[in-house]
């Protein structure tokens, strides 16, 4: 007798018609085999699927070039197919499930012809964690199979775990012919099923990541009383050895990976990494909020990564403990066979090919590496990996940070007055767009809790769920806002950022332990400058004041935007958050 899993795989094979079906076991030996296949596969932009980089300087590292139209998430082609449109809300594209399936069935008929169908059994979360989920993804791309091996806990044991169960998480992925006109990322929340066609890019193709662990998981969290969030999880150790666990939600390409892997600029402080992108948050029996990272790898932004900005990530990238590390869409120094990118430590290459495989020099005026070029590597390469990473229970959270990329208005750090006010702070968040999705960069948009592209249901209900979660905790985390990106009149960042962000985390920890008091303002509590540890940092006082300046006119313009945004959710928008909004609006007048 076949199992429901085997029957499901058979059914997909009948539709997509691959040359062969290959069940992966997650072993290293198998990874070498798939790598060999990719090294000899058809060229994209002049390279095979995997190009071996110089193994002395970049052990176990390979370069992949994507299809030139396929370099970032495509939010306009991403749908959440709830039974009713209202469930998806104004924050999602919606299509009726039957219509979406009919469309995708047509596009998928024979889409794997001549190709291998990889069946990938994987866990999101530690297999012993009560919060972990057993999943299976099908894909027709060796690069996706390899990336899923790095990003998740892939193992044949998951097949045993699923056994005869019907309710495992399903993902069907095919790049078909990469045609952007036939590209769709469709979610079926009632079936825990993601169907993605036409794109091989990270968030569109690694279905355990944004598609399952955020969009579908956020919907599950609503039913079951937990949260799936676009958040860093980190432990910050003080000089006495006490570790405070903090989560931070920052929109795509706004600094999560760098925060999670920070090399502290303050002696005696150390950041321990638990996750750089996704957190699943549950209320523990102790009334606190507990976080696990469902992932096991980093899919991080390459440009800007260097020994100066992120020495811990550079060391992890060169460590090569776990096989393999992938670079996607960086430039290639053809003299040394090394990857190169804007902001790298290595000097400008003399002979280089850009991310498309075209000869490049500085005079060409274009970027050598794609601004959204990425590395994919295992967390186990990281020397800052927290000893608690594999703890199935997760870690207890003392503070939640909401931040964004705001060149104006938003201060370096501020604190909410209560859980409810903190939820309002998260809901009104805005951020300037980045290269992580296909849209114009640098445009301010609302991005509540950094979840706008990832909340799998109506965000009005999502805000209500956040409020409810607060009521379930006897000891909830304190909520803070941060902004590393404020600029001066000359257009320069005021705050040095990166390792110096520890100074902000230290103030947050001092607030968690009630060691200092904030100054109350209408947006929340801001630090007294003398309570910030600025030792060894040379920033003139007037510049520092700029970081905390509260521009009333700017805030009233902002509030008009916020009001319009909140109103879009109609009756689903919680009254409690209107109440918080009105308090701020009154205070500004
Ligand atoms: P996703 O993987 O897309 O979710 O992004 P992320 O939030 O993990 O962003 P990441 O840490 O990769 O940072 C994106 C960009 O922001 C990189 O180019 C970084 O160099 C830059 N960045 C990160 N932290 C800081 C900071 O503190 N200050 C400044 N100025 N730039 C930063
Ligand atoms: C993001 O865009 O927020 C990412 C990269 O973390 S992706 O996996 O493509 O979503
Ligand atoms: Mn992300």
Coordinates of C-alpha atoms and ligand atoms in Angstrom, one line a residue:
X1 CA 0.0 0.0 0.0
X2 CA 1.3 3.4 -0.9
X3 CA 1.3 6.3 1.6
X4 CA -0.5 9.6 1.2
X5 CA 2.9 11.2 0.5
X6 CA 3.8 8.7 -2.2
X7 CA 0.4 9.1 -3.8
X8 CA 0.8 12.9 -3.7
X9 CA 4.3 12.7 -5.4
X10 CA 2.9 10.3 -8.0
X11 CA 0.1 12.7 -8.8
X12 CA 2.5 15.6 -9.3
X13 CA 4.7 13.4 -11.5
X14 CA 1.7 12.5 -13.7
X15 CA 1.0 16.2 -14.2
X16 CA 4.6 17.6 -14.6
X17 CA 6.0 14.5 -16.5
X18 CA 9.6 14.5 -15.4
X19 CA 12.2 12.2 -16.9
X20 CA 12.9 10.7 -13.5
X21 CA 11.9 11.1 -9.8
X22 CA 14.7 11.4 -7.2
X23 CA 13.9 11.1 -3.5
X24 CA 16.5 13.1 -1.6
X25 CA 17.9 11.8 1.8
X26 CA 19.8 15.0 2.8
X27 CA 23.2 13.2 3.1
X28 CA 26.5 14.9 2.3
X29 CA 27.2 12.2 -0.3
X30 CA 24.0 13.0 -2.1
X31 CA 24.8 16.7 -2.0
X32 CA 28.1 16.0 -3.8
X33 CA 26.1 14.0 -6.4
X34 CA 23.7 16.8 -7.0
X35 CA 26.5 19.3 -7.2
X36 CA 28.2 17.2 -9.9
X37 CA 24.9 17.2 -11.8
X38 CA 24.7 21.0 -11.6
X39 CA 28.3 21.5 -12.6
X40 CA 27.5 19.8 -15.9
X41 CA 24.1 21.3 -16.4
X42 CA 23.1 23.7 -19.2
X43 CA 24.5 27.2 -18.9
X44 CA 22.6 30.2 -17.6
X45 CA 24.2 33.5 -18.5
X46 CA 27.4 31.7 -19.5
X47 CA 27.8 29.5 -16.3
X48 CA 26.5 26.1 -15.5
X49 CA 24.1 25.9 -12.5
X50 CA 27.1 25.6 -10.2
X51 CA 30.5 27.1 -10.9
X52 CA 33.3 26.0 -8.5
X53 CA 35.0 29.0 -7.0
X54 CA 38.7 29.1 -5.9
X55 CA 38.6 26.4 -3.2
X56 CA 41.6 27.7 -1.2
X57 CA 40.1 31.1 -0.5
X58 CA 36.4 30.0 -0.7
X59 CA 36.2 26.4 0.5
X60 CA 33.1 24.5 -0.6
X61 CA 31.8 27.6 -2.4
X62 CA 30.1 27.8 -5.8
X63 CA 28.7 30.6 -7.9
X64 CA 25.2 30.4 -9.5
X65 CA 23.8 32.9 -12.0
X66 CA 20.1 33.2 -12.2
X67 CA 17.9 33.9 -15.2
X68 CA 18.3 37.7 -15.8
X69 CA 14.6 38.4 -15.1
X70 CA 14.6 36.3 -12.0
X71 CA 16.6 38.1 -9.3
X72 CA 14.2 39.0 -6.5
X73 CA 10.8 38.3 -5.0
X74 CA 7.8 39.2 -7.2
X75 CA 5.1 40.4 -4.9
X76 CA 2.7 41.2 -7.8
X77 CA 2.7 37.6 -8.8
X78 CA 2.3 36.2 -5.3
X79 CA -1.2 35.1 -4.3
X80 CA -2.9 33.8 -1.2
X81 CA -5.8 31.7 -2.3
X82 CA -8.2 31.6 0.7
X83 CA -11.7 30.4 0.2
X84 CA -12.9 34.0 0.5
X85 CA -11.3 37.2 -0.7
X86 CA -11.9 39.0 2.7
X87 CA -9.6 36.5 4.4
X88 CA -6.7 37.5 2.2
X89 CA -7.3 41.2 3.0
X90 CA -6.1 44.3 1.1
X91 CA -2.5 43.3 1.8
X92 CA -2.6 40.2 -0.4
X93 CA -3.4 39.4 -4.0
X94 CA -6.2 36.9 -4.1
X95 CA -7.5 34.3 -6.5
X96 CA -10.2 31.7 -5.8
X97 CA -8.6 28.4 -5.1
X98 CA -10.3 26.5 -8.0
X99 CA -9.4 29.2 -10.5
X100 CA -5.8 29.4 -9.3
X101 CA -5.5 25.6 -9.5
X102 CA -7.0 25.5 -13.0
X103 CA -4.5 28.1 -14.1
X104 CA -1.5 26.4 -12.6
X105 CA -2.5 22.9 -13.7
X106 CA -2.5 24.3 -17.3
X107 CA 0.9 25.8 -16.9
X108 CA 2.3 22.8 -15.1
X109 CA 1.2 20.1 -17.6
X110 CA 4.5 18.6 -18.8
X111 CA 6.6 21.4 -17.3
X112 CA 9.3 19.0 -16.0
X113 CA 9.6 17.1 -19.3
X114 CA 13.2 15.9 -19.8
X115 CA 14.1 17.0 -16.2
X116 CA 14.7 15.3 -12.9
X117 CA 12.0 15.8 -10.2
X118 CA 13.7 16.1 -6.8
X119 CA 11.5 15.2 -3.8
X120 CA 12.9 17.0 -0.7
X121 CA 11.7 15.9 2.7
X122 CA 12.6 18.5 5.4
X123 CA 11.7 19.9 8.8
X124 CA 11.1 23.5 9.6
X125 CA 12.4 23.7 13.2
X126 CA 14.3 21.1 15.2
X127 CA 12.8 17.6 14.8
X128 CA 12.3 17.3 18.6
X129 CA 10.6 20.7 18.9
X130 CA 6.8 20.6 19.6
X131 CA 6.6 23.6 17.2
X132 CA 8.4 22.0 14.3
X133 CA 6.7 21.0 11.0
X134 CA 7.3 18.1 8.6
X135 CA 7.3 19.3 5.0
X136 CA 8.0 18.0 1.5
X137 CA 8.9 20.1 -1.5
X138 CA 9.1 19.0 -5.1
X139 CA 11.4 20.9 -7.5
X140 CA 12.9 20.5 -10.9
X141 CA 16.1 22.5 -10.2
X142 CA 19.4 21.2 -8.7
X143 CA 20.1 24.7 -7.3
X144 CA 16.8 24.7 -5.4
X145 CA 17.4 21.2 -4.1
X146 CA 20.9 22.3 -2.8
X147 CA 19.6 25.5 -1.3
X148 CA 16.9 23.6 0.6
X149 CA 19.5 21.3 1.9
X150 CA 21.4 24.3 3.3
X151 CA 18.3 26.3 4.6
X152 CA 16.4 23.5 6.2
X153 CA 16.9 20.3 8.1
X154 CA 16.5 17.9 5.2
X155 CA 16.5 14.2 6.0
X156 CA 14.9 10.9 4.9
X157 CA 13.8 10.6 8.6
X158 CA 11.1 13.2 7.8
X159 CA 9.5 10.6 5.5
X160 CA 9.2 8.2 8.4
X161 CA 7.9 11.1 10.6
X162 CA 5.1 11.8 8.0
X163 CA 4.4 8.1 7.8
X164 CA 0.7 7.6 6.9
X165 CA -0.3 11.2 7.7
X166 CA -2.1 13.3 5.2
X167 CA -1.5 16.7 6.8
X168 CA 2.2 17.3 5.9
X169 CA 3.2 20.7 4.4
X170 CA 3.4 20.4 0.6
X171 CA 5.3 22.5 -2.0
X172 CA 5.3 22.0 -5.7
X173 CA 7.9 24.0 -7.6
X174 CA 9.0 24.2 -11.2
X175 CA 10.9 26.9 -13.0
X176 CA 9.2 25.8 -16.3
X177 CA 10.8 28.0 -18.9
X178 CA 11.5 31.0 -16.6
X179 CA 8.9 33.0 -18.5
X180 CA 8.0 36.0 -16.3
X181 CA 4.6 36.0 -17.9
X182 CA 3.9 32.6 -16.6
X183 CA 5.3 33.1 -13.1
X184 CA 3.1 32.6 -10.1
X185 CA 3.6 31.9 -6.4
X186 CA 0.3 30.7 -5.1
X187 CA -0.6 29.7 -1.5
X188 CA -3.4 27.4 -0.5
X189 CA -3.7 28.0 3.3
X190 CA -6.5 25.4 3.9
X191 CA -4.3 22.7 2.4
X192 CA -0.9 23.8 3.7
X193 CA 0.1 23.8 0.1
X194 CA 2.4 26.2 -2.0
X195 CA 2.5 26.0 -5.8
X196 CA 5.2 28.0 -7.4
X197 CA 6.1 28.2 -11.1
X198 CA 8.4 30.2 -13.3
X199 CA 11.0 31.4 -10.8
X200 CA 14.1 29.9 -9.2
X201 CA 14.7 32.9 -6.9
X202 CA 15.0 32.4 -3.1
X203 CA 11.7 33.6 -1.6
X204 CA 9.8 32.4 -4.7
X205 CA 11.4 28.9 -4.9
X206 CA 12.6 27.8 -1.5
X207 CA 9.0 27.1 -0.4
X208 CA 9.9 26.3 3.2
X209 CA 11.0 29.9 3.7
X210 CA 8.7 32.8 3.1
X211 CA 5.9 30.8 1.5
X212 CA 5.5 28.2 4.3
X213 CA 7.3 29.6 7.4
X214 CA 5.6 33.0 7.1
X215 CA 2.6 33.1 4.8
X216 CA 1.1 29.8 5.6
X217 CA 2.5 29.6 9.1
X218 CA 1.1 33.1 10.1
X219 CA -2.4 31.7 9.1
X220 CA -1.8 28.6 11.2
X221 CA -0.6 30.8 14.0
X222 CA -3.9 32.7 13.9
X223 CA -5.9 29.4 14.3
X224 CA -3.5 28.0 16.9
X225 CA -2.6 31.0 19.0
X226 CA 1.0 31.7 18.0
X227 CA 3.0 34.1 15.7
X228 CA 5.2 33.6 12.6
X229 CA 7.3 36.7 12.1
X230 CA 9.9 38.2 9.8
X231 CA 12.4 38.5 12.7
X232 CA 16.0 38.0 13.9
X233 CA 16.4 36.0 17.0
X234 CA 19.6 36.8 19.0
X235 CA 21.1 36.5 22.5
X236 CA 23.0 39.5 23.8
X237 CA 25.6 38.6 26.5
X238 CA 26.7 41.4 28.8
X239 CA 30.1 41.5 30.5
X240 CA 28.8 39.6 33.5
X241 CA 27.7 36.7 31.3
X242 CA 24.0 37.3 31.4
X243 CA 22.2 36.7 28.1
X244 CA 19.1 38.6 27.1
X245 CA 17.1 37.2 24.1
X246 CA 15.8 39.7 21.7
X247 CA 13.8 39.5 18.4
X248 CA 13.9 42.2 15.8
X249 CA 11.6 42.7 12.8
X250 CA 13.2 44.8 10.0
X251 CA 11.9 44.7 6.4
X252 CA 13.8 42.9 3.6
X253 CA 17.3 44.1 3.1
X254 CA 17.1 46.4 6.1
X255 CA 19.8 44.9 8.3
X256 CA 18.5 41.7 10.0
X257 CA 21.4 39.4 9.0
X258 CA 23.9 42.1 10.0
X259 CA 22.2 42.6 13.4
X260 CA 21.9 38.8 14.1
X261 CA 25.7 38.3 13.4
X262 CA 26.9 41.5 14.9
X263 CA 30.5 41.9 16.1
X264 CA 30.0 44.1 19.2
X265 CA 31.9 47.5 19.2
X266 CA 31.6 47.5 23.0
X267 CA 34.1 45.3 24.9
X268 CA 32.6 42.6 27.0
X269 CA 29.3 42.4 25.0
X270 CA 28.7 39.5 22.6
X271 CA 25.8 38.7 20.2
X272 CA 24.8 35.1 19.8
X273 CA 22.9 34.2 16.6
X274 CA 19.7 32.1 16.7
X275 CA 18.1 33.3 13.4
X276 CA 18.4 36.1 10.8
X277 CA 15.0 36.0 9.1
X278 CA 12.2 34.1 10.6
X279 CA 10.9 33.5 14.2
X280 CA 8.0 31.4 15.4
X281 CA 6.8 32.8 18.7
X282 CA 4.7 30.8 21.2
X283 CA 3.6 31.6 24.7
X284 CA 5.3 29.3 27.2
X285 CA 3.8 27.8 30.4
X286 CA 5.8 30.5 32.3
X287 CA 3.7 33.3 30.6
X288 CA 6.7 34.5 28.6
X289 CA 7.2 34.6 24.8
X290 CA 9.4 31.8 23.4
X291 CA 11.1 31.9 20.0
X292 CA 12.4 29.2 17.6
X293 CA 14.0 29.7 14.2
X294 CA 12.4 27.2 11.8
X295 CA 15.4 27.6 9.4
X296 CA 18.9 26.2 9.5
X297 CA 20.7 28.5 7.1
X298 CA 21.2 32.1 5.9
X299 CA 20.0 33.5 2.6
X300 CA 21.7 36.8 3.0
X301 CA 22.3 40.0 1.0
X302 CA 25.9 40.0 -0.3
X303 CA 26.6 43.6 -1.2
X304 CA 28.0 45.6 1.7
X305 CA 29.3 42.5 3.5
X306 CA 32.9 42.8 4.5
X307 CA 35.4 42.3 7.4
X308 CA 34.5 45.9 8.4
X309 CA 30.7 45.6 8.4
X310 CA 30.3 41.9 9.3
X311 CA 33.4 40.0 10.2
X312 CA 31.4 37.1 11.7
X313 CA 29.6 36.5 8.4
X314 CA 32.8 36.9 6.4
X315 CA 34.4 34.2 8.6
X316 CA 31.4 32.0 8.3
X317 CA 31.5 32.3 4.5
X318 CA 35.1 31.2 4.4
X319 CA 34.8 28.5 6.9
X320 CA 33.3 25.8 4.7
X321 CA 32.3 23.3 7.5
X322 CA 29.0 22.4 6.0
X323 CA 28.8 21.5 2.3
X324 CA 28.2 23.7 0.3
X325 CA 28.0 27.5 0.3
X326 CA 26.3 29.2 -2.6
X327 CA 26.8 32.6 -4.1
X328 CA 24.0 33.8 -6.4
X329 CA 24.5 36.8 -8.9
X330 CA 27.7 38.2 -7.5
X331 CA 30.4 39.3 -10.0
X332 CA 33.3 36.9 -10.7
X333 CA 37.0 38.0 -10.7
X334 CA 38.2 35.9 -13.6
X335 CA 41.9 36.3 -12.6
X336 CA 41.4 34.7 -9.2
X337 CA 38.2 32.8 -9.7
X338 CA 36.7 34.5 -6.6
X339 CA 33.3 36.2 -6.1
X340 CA 33.3 40.0 -5.9
X341 CA 30.7 42.6 -5.0
X342 CA 30.3 46.2 -4.2
X343 CA 31.5 46.9 -0.6
X344 CA 33.8 43.8 -0.6
X345 CA 37.2 43.8 1.2
X346 CA 39.0 42.8 -2.0
X347 CA 40.0 45.7 -4.3
X348 CA 38.3 46.2 -7.7
X349 CA 39.1 43.3 -9.9
X350 CA 41.2 43.9 -13.0
X351 CA 39.3 41.4 -15.0
X352 CA 35.7 40.6 -14.0
X353 CA 32.4 39.4 -15.3
X354 CA 29.3 41.0 -13.9
X355 CA 26.3 39.1 -12.5
X356 CA 25.0 38.6 -16.0
X357 CA 28.3 37.2 -17.1
X358 CA 29.3 40.3 -19.2
X359 CA 32.8 41.8 -19.0
X360 CA 32.7 44.5 -16.4
X361 CA 34.9 47.4 -15.3
X362 CA 34.1 50.5 -13.1
X363 CA 33.7 52.7 -16.2
X364 CA 30.7 50.6 -17.4
X365 CA 28.6 52.6 -14.8
X366 CA 26.6 49.5 -13.8
X367 CA 26.9 47.4 -10.7
X368 CA 29.1 44.3 -10.9
X369 CA 27.1 42.3 -8.4
X370 CA 23.3 42.4 -8.5
X371 CA 22.2 44.6 -5.6
X372 CA 20.1 41.6 -4.4
X373 CA 22.9 39.1 -4.9
X374 CA 22.8 36.6 -2.1
X375 CA 24.8 34.0 -0.2
X376 CA 23.3 30.7 1.0
X377 CA 25.1 29.0 3.8
X378 CA 24.5 26.8 6.9
X379 CA 24.1 28.4 10.3
X380 CA 26.5 25.8 11.5
X381 CA 29.4 27.6 9.7
X382 CA 28.8 30.6 12.1
X383 CA 31.1 31.1 15.1
X384 CA 28.4 33.2 16.7
X385 CA 25.8 30.5 16.6
X386 CA 24.1 30.4 20.0
X387 CA 24.6 27.2 22.1
X388 CA 20.7 27.3 22.4
X389 CA 20.2 27.1 18.6
X390 CA 19.2 23.4 18.7
X391 CA 17.2 23.7 21.9
X392 CA 13.8 22.4 20.8
X393 CA 12.0 24.7 23.3
X394 CA 13.6 27.9 21.9
X395 CA 14.6 30.9 23.9
X396 CA 12.6 33.3 26.1
X397 CA 12.3 36.8 24.6
X398 CA 12.7 39.9 26.8
X399 CA 12.5 42.6 24.0
X400 CA 11.0 42.9 20.5
X401 CA 12.4 45.5 18.1
X402 CA 10.6 47.0 15.2
X403 CA 12.7 48.9 12.7
X404 CA 12.9 50.1 9.1
X405 CA 14.9 52.1 6.6
X406 CA 13.9 55.7 7.2
X407 CA 16.3 58.4 6.0
X408 CA 14.2 61.0 7.9
X409 CA 11.9 61.4 10.9
X410 CA 12.3 58.1 12.9
X411 CA 14.8 58.3 15.9
X412 CA 17.6 55.9 16.5
X413 CA 15.7 54.1 19.3
X414 CA 12.5 54.6 21.3
X415 CA 10.3 52.5 23.6
X416 CA 6.6 51.8 23.6
X417 CA 4.5 52.6 26.7
X418 CA 2.7 49.2 26.7
X419 CA 2.1 46.1 24.6
X420 CA -0.8 47.7 22.9
X421 CA 1.2 50.9 22.1
X422 CA 4.0 48.6 20.9
X423 CA 1.6 46.8 18.5
X424 CA 0.5 50.2 17.2
X425 CA 4.2 51.1 16.7
X426 CA 4.7 47.9 14.6
X427 CA 1.4 48.5 12.7
X428 CA 2.4 52.0 11.6
X429 CA 5.9 51.0 10.5
X430 CA 7.1 52.4 7.2
X431 CA 10.3 51.6 5.3
X432 CA 12.0 52.6 2.1
X433 CA 11.9 49.8 -0.5
X434 CA 15.0 47.8 -1.3
X435 CA 16.3 45.5 -4.1
X436 CA 14.9 42.4 -2.3
X437 CA 11.7 42.6 -4.3
X438 CA 11.1 43.7 -7.9
X439 CA 10.0 47.3 -7.5
X440 CA 11.5 50.8 -7.5
X441 CA 14.0 51.2 -4.7
X442 CA 13.9 53.9 -2.0
X443 CA 10.1 54.5 -2.0
X444 CA 8.6 54.9 1.4
X445 CA 5.8 52.4 2.0
X446 CA 3.9 51.1 5.0
X447 CA 5.3 47.7 6.1
X448 CA 3.7 46.7 9.4
X449 CA 5.9 44.5 11.5
X450 CA 8.1 44.0 8.3
X451 CA 5.3 41.5 7.3
X452 CA 3.5 43.3 4.5
X453 CA 4.7 40.9 1.8
X454 CA 4.5 37.9 4.1
X455 CA 1.3 38.0 6.2
X456 CA -0.8 35.2 4.8
X457 CA -4.2 36.7 5.8
X458 CA -5.9 40.1 6.4
X459 CA -3.6 42.3 8.3
X460 CA -6.5 43.9 10.2
X461 CA -7.0 40.5 11.8
X462 CA -3.3 40.1 12.2
X463 CA -3.1 43.2 14.3
X464 CA -6.0 41.9 16.4
X465 CA -4.1 38.6 16.9
X466 CA -1.0 40.5 18.1
X467 CA -3.2 42.3 20.7
X468 CA -4.6 38.9 21.8
X469 CA -1.1 37.4 22.2
X470 CA -0.2 40.3 24.5
X471 CA -3.2 39.3 26.7
X472 CA -2.0 35.7 26.9
X473 CA 1.3 36.6 28.5
X474 CA 1.9 37.4 32.1
X475 CA 5.4 38.6 31.3
X476 CA 5.4 40.0 27.8
X477 CA 8.6 41.4 26.1
X478 CA 9.0 45.2 26.0
X479 CA 8.6 46.6 22.5
X480 CA 11.1 49.1 20.9
X481 CA 11.5 51.0 17.7
X482 CA 14.9 51.5 16.0
X483 CA 16.2 53.2 12.8
X484 CA 19.9 52.9 11.8
X485 CA 19.3 54.8 8.6
X486 CA 18.6 58.5 9.4
X487 CA 20.6 60.8 7.2
X488 CA 22.0 64.4 7.7
X489 CA 21.5 67.3 5.4
X490 CA 24.5 66.2 3.3
X491 CA 22.7 62.9 2.7
X492 CA 25.2 60.9 4.9
X493 CA 24.1 58.3 7.5
X494 CA 24.3 59.9 10.9
X495 CA 24.7 56.7 12.9
X496 CA 27.7 54.3 12.1
X497 CA 25.5 51.2 12.4
X498 CA 26.6 47.6 12.3
X499 CA 28.8 46.8 15.4
X500 CA 27.9 50.1 16.9
X501 CA 24.3 49.0 17.1
X502 CA 25.3 47.2 20.2
X503 CA 25.1 50.6 22.0
X504 CA 21.3 50.6 21.2
X505 CA 20.9 47.0 22.3
X506 CA 22.7 47.9 25.6
X507 CA 20.2 50.7 26.3
X508 CA 17.3 48.3 25.5
X509 CA 18.8 45.8 28.0
X510 CA 19.1 48.6 30.5
X511 CA 15.5 49.4 30.0
X512 CA 14.4 45.7 30.3
X513 CA 16.2 45.6 33.6
X514 CA 14.9 49.0 34.6
X515 CA 18.5 50.4 35.1
X516 CA 17.8 53.7 33.3
X517 CA 14.7 55.8 32.7
X518 CA 13.5 57.1 29.3
X519 CA 12.3 60.6 28.4
X520 CA 8.7 60.5 27.6
X521 CA 7.6 62.0 24.2
X522 CA 4.4 61.6 22.2
X523 CA 6.0 58.8 20.1
X524 CA 7.3 56.9 23.2
X525 CA 10.3 56.9 25.5
X526 CA 13.6 58.0 24.1
X527 CA 17.0 57.7 25.8
X528 CA 18.8 60.4 27.7
X529 CA 22.0 60.9 25.6
X530 CA 24.0 60.3 28.8
X531 CA 22.4 56.8 29.2
X532 CA 23.8 55.7 25.8
X533 CA 27.2 54.1 26.0
X534 CA 29.1 56.1 23.3
X535 CA 32.6 55.2 24.6
X536 CA 35.2 55.2 21.8
X537 CA 32.8 56.8 19.4
X538 CA 33.4 60.3 18.0
X539 CA 30.1 61.8 17.1
X540 CA 29.5 65.5 17.8
X541 CA 26.7 66.3 20.2
X542 CA 24.7 68.2 17.6
X543 CA 24.8 65.2 15.3
X544 CA 23.6 63.0 18.1
X545 CA 20.8 65.4 18.8
X546 CA 19.7 65.1 15.1
X547 CA 19.4 61.3 15.6
X548 CA 16.7 61.9 18.3
X549 CA 15.1 65.1 16.8
X550 CA 11.3 64.9 16.8
X551 CA 9.9 66.8 13.9
X552 CA 6.3 67.7 14.7
X553 CA 5.4 68.7 11.2
X554 CA 7.0 65.6 9.7
X555 CA 5.1 63.5 12.2
X556 CA 1.8 65.1 11.3
X557 CA 2.4 64.3 7.6
X558 CA 3.3 60.7 8.7
X559 CA 0.2 60.4 10.7
X560 CA -2.0 61.3 7.7
X561 CA -0.4 58.5 5.8
X562 CA -0.8 56.1 8.7
X563 CA -4.5 57.0 9.0
X564 CA -5.1 56.3 5.3
X565 CA -3.3 53.0 5.6
X566 CA -5.2 51.9 8.7
X567 CA -8.5 52.9 7.2
X568 CA -7.9 50.5 4.3
X569 CA -8.5 47.6 6.7
X570 CA -12.0 48.8 7.4
X571 CA -13.9 47.0 10.2
X572 CA -11.2 44.4 10.7
X573 CA -8.8 47.1 12.0
X574 CA -8.8 46.9 15.9
X575 CA -10.4 49.8 17.8
X576 CA -7.5 49.6 20.4
X577 CA -5.0 50.7 17.7
X578 CA -7.3 53.6 16.6
X579 CA -7.2 54.6 20.3
X580 CA -3.4 54.6 20.3
X581 CA -3.4 56.5 17.0
X582 CA -5.7 59.1 18.4
X583 CA -3.5 59.6 21.5
X584 CA -0.5 60.4 19.3
X585 CA -2.6 62.6 16.9
X586 CA -3.9 64.6 19.9
X587 CA -0.5 65.1 21.4
X588 CA 1.0 66.5 18.1
X589 CA -1.7 69.2 17.8
Ligands
LIG1 P1 16.5 40.0 4.1 O1 17.4 38.9 3.9 O2 16.1 40.6 2.7 O3 15.3 39.8 4.9 O4 17.4 41.3 4.6 P2 18.1 41.6 6.0 O5 17.1 42.4 6.8 O6 18.7 40.4 6.7 O7 19.2 42.7 5.6 P3 20.8 42.6 5.7 O8 21.3 42.5 7.1 O9 21.3 41.7 4.7 O10 21.2 44.1 5.2 C1 20.8 44.7 4.0 C2 21.7 45.9 3.7 O11 21.7 46.8 4.7 C3 23.2 45.5 3.5 O12 23.6 46.1 2.3 C4 23.8 46.0 4.7 O13 25.2 46.3 4.4 C5 23.0 47.2 5.1 N1 23.0 47.4 6.6 C6 22.8 46.5 7.5 N2 22.9 47.0 8.8 C7 23.2 48.3 8.6 C8 23.5 49.4 9.5 O14 23.5 49.3 10.7 N3 23.7 50.6 8.9 C9 23.8 50.8 7.6 N4 24.0 52.0 7.1 N5 23.5 49.8 6.7 C10 23.3 48.6 7.2
LIG2 C1 13.5 38.8 1.9 O1 13.3 39.3 0.8 O2 13.0 39.3 3.0 C2 14.5 37.7 2.1 C3 15.0 37.0 0.9 O3 14.8 37.3 3.2 S1 13.8 35.9 0.3 O4 14.0 34.6 0.8 O5 13.9 35.9 -1.2 O6 12.4 36.3 0.6
LIG3 MN1 13.7 38.3 4.8

